[in-house]
């Protein structure tokens, strides 16, 4: 990983594709298949993603509530925006507990947006990857350029290298 941000390294800015990342670090297909079968049996549709670390799952609120043993309740912000949140802890069958690390994306609560728009190369220390580099490396530059910004979508940030703890607040 250190070579990714070292201009002298042959691996400088040579990132793995989502498929390559999945082949090296993702879950085995059999484990993913067990989780997909459980989701499908509960009426949910699951899309396998190439990095093999997560699934895109869709269904009705009622299907999600029944399968996970939770309730989805409606809330409203002080400025009148409506959203929903889960009540209860999602229940995963014991035989899948080792295959499912977490369930995310059940709430639509509005979140603060990062103030990092417009970060330039001079703002990135030691030749590390800029947001544009990351977007290009992971194939998200095309949706971004098409104005699909992910606004209103919850996401997680996984860091496989060092980071500056004070910067994490910018993504909150």
Short mmCIF file of C-alpha atoms in Angstrom, two decimals:
data_model
loop_
_atom_site.label_atom_id
_atom_site.label_comp_id
_atom_site.label_asym_id
_atom_site.label_seq_id
_atom_site.Cartn_x
_atom_site.Cartn_y
_atom_site.Cartn_z
CA UNK A 1 0.00 0.00 0.00
CA UNK A 2 2.82 2.40 0.73
CA UNK A 3 3.84 2.34 -2.94
CA UNK A 4 0.48 3.73 -4.03
CA UNK A 5 1.45 7.22 -2.87
CA UNK A 6 5.19 7.03 -3.58
CA UNK A 7 6.03 8.59 -6.98
CA UNK A 8 9.23 6.51 -7.11
CA UNK A 9 7.31 3.23 -6.79
CA UNK A 10 6.21 1.19 -9.82
CA UNK A 11 2.89 0.82 -7.97
CA UNK A 12 2.37 4.61 -7.78
CA UNK A 13 -1.37 5.23 -8.28
CA UNK A 14 -1.79 1.68 -9.62
CA UNK A 15 -5.00 0.70 -7.85
CA UNK A 16 -6.80 -2.61 -7.92
CA UNK A 17 -10.06 -2.76 -9.82
CA UNK A 18 -13.14 -3.67 -7.81
CA UNK A 19 -12.93 -7.19 -9.26
CA UNK A 20 -9.24 -7.54 -8.34
CA UNK A 21 -9.94 -6.26 -4.84
CA UNK A 22 -12.75 -8.82 -4.51
CA UNK A 23 -10.56 -11.67 -5.71
CA UNK A 24 -7.84 -10.79 -3.19
CA UNK A 25 -9.80 -9.54 -0.18
CA UNK A 26 -13.50 -10.26 -0.72
CA UNK A 27 -15.70 -12.98 0.69
CA UNK A 28 -15.80 -16.38 -0.99
CA UNK A 29 -18.68 -16.80 -3.45
CA UNK A 30 -20.19 -19.61 -1.33
CA UNK A 31 -20.54 -17.30 1.70
CA UNK A 32 -22.11 -14.59 -0.42
CA UNK A 33 -24.43 -17.17 -1.96
CA UNK A 34 -25.72 -18.25 1.47
CA UNK A 35 -26.54 -14.67 2.41
CA UNK A 36 -28.19 -13.98 -0.97
CA UNK A 37 -30.32 -17.12 -0.61
CA UNK A 38 -31.52 -16.00 2.84
CA UNK A 39 -32.32 -12.50 1.56
CA UNK A 40 -34.17 -13.89 -1.48
CA UNK A 41 -36.17 -16.27 0.72
CA UNK A 42 -37.29 -13.22 2.71
CA UNK A 43 -38.50 -11.52 -0.48
CA UNK A 44 -35.56 -9.14 -0.87
CA UNK A 45 -33.50 -8.75 -4.03
CA UNK A 46 -29.72 -8.81 -3.62
CA UNK A 47 -27.17 -7.59 -6.14
CA UNK A 48 -23.64 -8.93 -5.83
CA UNK A 49 -20.99 -6.22 -6.10
CA UNK A 50 -17.60 -6.88 -7.70
CA UNK A 51 -15.50 -6.13 -4.61
CA UNK A 52 -17.32 -8.97 -2.78
CA UNK A 53 -17.44 -7.12 0.53
CA UNK A 54 -21.07 -5.99 0.44
CA UNK A 55 -24.41 -6.53 -1.27
CA UNK A 56 -26.93 -4.05 -2.61
CA UNK A 57 -30.28 -5.15 -1.18
CA UNK A 58 -33.72 -3.85 -2.12
CA UNK A 59 -37.25 -4.63 -1.00
CA UNK A 60 -40.24 -3.13 0.71
CA UNK A 61 -40.14 -1.77 4.23
CA UNK A 62 -42.42 -4.61 5.31
CA UNK A 63 -40.09 -7.26 3.86
CA UNK A 64 -37.10 -5.68 5.60
CA UNK A 65 -38.96 -5.46 8.91
CA UNK A 66 -40.08 -9.10 8.77
CA UNK A 67 -36.73 -10.52 7.70
CA UNK A 68 -34.60 -8.51 10.13
CA UNK A 69 -37.04 -8.39 13.05
CA UNK A 70 -37.02 -4.59 13.29
CA UNK A 71 -39.48 -1.75 12.84
CA UNK A 72 -38.90 1.18 10.50
CA UNK A 73 -40.43 4.32 11.96
CA UNK A 74 -40.90 7.78 10.49
CA UNK A 75 -39.27 10.88 11.93
CA UNK A 76 -39.07 14.54 10.99
CA UNK A 77 -36.22 17.03 11.32
CA UNK A 78 -36.73 20.44 12.92
CA UNK A 79 -36.87 21.96 9.44
CA UNK A 80 -39.62 19.56 8.31
CA UNK A 81 -37.69 16.94 6.32
CA UNK A 82 -39.09 13.42 6.71
CA UNK A 83 -36.92 10.33 7.15
CA UNK A 84 -37.10 6.87 8.68
CA UNK A 85 -34.97 4.99 11.19
CA UNK A 86 -34.88 1.37 12.36
CA UNK A 87 -36.00 0.47 15.86
CA UNK A 88 -34.33 -2.66 17.18
CA UNK A 89 -31.21 -4.56 16.23
CA UNK A 90 -31.30 -6.46 12.93
CA UNK A 91 -31.51 -10.20 13.60
CA UNK A 92 -29.25 -12.40 11.48
CA UNK A 93 -29.63 -16.20 11.59
CA UNK A 94 -26.87 -17.79 13.67
CA UNK A 95 -25.68 -19.85 10.67
CA UNK A 96 -24.98 -16.59 8.79
CA UNK A 97 -23.53 -14.63 11.71
CA UNK A 98 -19.97 -15.26 10.52
CA UNK A 99 -20.84 -14.09 7.00
CA UNK A 100 -22.62 -10.81 7.90
CA UNK A 101 -20.54 -8.18 9.69
CA UNK A 102 -23.19 -5.46 9.70
CA UNK A 103 -26.44 -4.21 8.21
CA UNK A 104 -26.30 -0.57 7.10
CA UNK A 105 -28.47 1.83 5.16
CA UNK A 106 -31.74 1.24 7.02
CA UNK A 107 -32.14 4.91 7.89
CA UNK A 108 -32.61 7.92 5.67
CA UNK A 109 -31.79 10.54 8.30
CA UNK A 110 -30.26 13.62 6.65
CA UNK A 111 -26.56 13.97 7.43
CA UNK A 112 -24.07 16.80 7.24
CA UNK A 113 -22.15 17.05 3.98
CA UNK A 114 -18.40 17.24 3.79
CA UNK A 115 -16.78 20.61 3.35
CA UNK A 116 -14.03 19.04 1.24
CA UNK A 117 -15.43 19.93 -2.19
CA UNK A 118 -12.78 21.64 -4.26
CA UNK A 119 -9.81 19.91 -2.63
CA UNK A 120 -6.84 20.49 -4.93
CA UNK A 121 -3.61 18.55 -5.42
CA UNK A 122 -1.72 21.11 -3.32
CA UNK A 123 -4.07 20.28 -0.41
CA UNK A 124 -3.12 16.58 -0.49
CA UNK A 125 0.10 15.76 1.39
CA UNK A 126 3.02 13.76 0.01
CA UNK A 127 1.54 13.11 -3.43
CA UNK A 128 -1.28 10.99 -1.99
CA UNK A 129 -4.40 10.38 -4.03
CA UNK A 130 -6.80 13.26 -4.52
CA UNK A 131 -10.58 12.76 -4.63
CA UNK A 132 -10.36 12.84 -8.45
CA UNK A 133 -7.70 10.09 -8.38
CA UNK A 134 -9.85 7.93 -6.10
CA UNK A 135 -12.93 8.48 -8.29
CA UNK A 136 -11.00 7.45 -11.40
CA UNK A 137 -9.34 4.46 -9.69
CA UNK A 138 -12.61 3.00 -8.43
CA UNK A 139 -14.76 3.84 -11.44
CA UNK A 140 -17.00 6.36 -9.71
CA UNK A 141 -15.92 9.31 -11.85
CA UNK A 142 -18.53 8.56 -14.53
CA UNK A 143 -21.53 8.65 -12.15
CA UNK A 144 -20.09 11.77 -10.50
CA UNK A 145 -19.67 13.47 -13.89
CA UNK A 146 -23.29 12.56 -14.66
CA UNK A 147 -24.33 14.48 -11.50
CA UNK A 148 -25.08 11.26 -9.56
CA UNK A 149 -23.45 12.49 -6.37
CA UNK A 150 -24.92 10.08 -3.84
CA UNK A 151 -26.74 12.86 -2.03
CA UNK A 152 -29.01 11.41 0.63
CA UNK A 153 -27.25 8.03 0.62
CA UNK A 154 -25.42 6.67 3.67
CA UNK A 155 -21.96 5.28 3.09
CA UNK A 156 -18.98 4.02 5.01
CA UNK A 157 -15.33 4.89 4.55
CA UNK A 158 -12.80 2.10 4.88
CA UNK A 159 -9.18 3.13 5.22
CA UNK A 160 -6.52 0.52 4.47
CA UNK A 161 -3.69 2.99 5.01
CA UNK A 162 -2.91 5.76 7.48
CA UNK A 163 -5.09 8.83 7.84
CA UNK A 164 -5.14 12.01 9.84
CA UNK A 165 -7.80 11.58 12.57
CA UNK A 166 -8.85 15.25 12.40
CA UNK A 167 -9.71 14.75 8.69
CA UNK A 168 -12.31 12.09 9.54
CA UNK A 169 -14.55 14.82 10.94
CA UNK A 170 -14.85 16.27 7.44
CA UNK A 171 -16.68 13.15 6.32
CA UNK A 172 -19.20 13.17 9.19
#
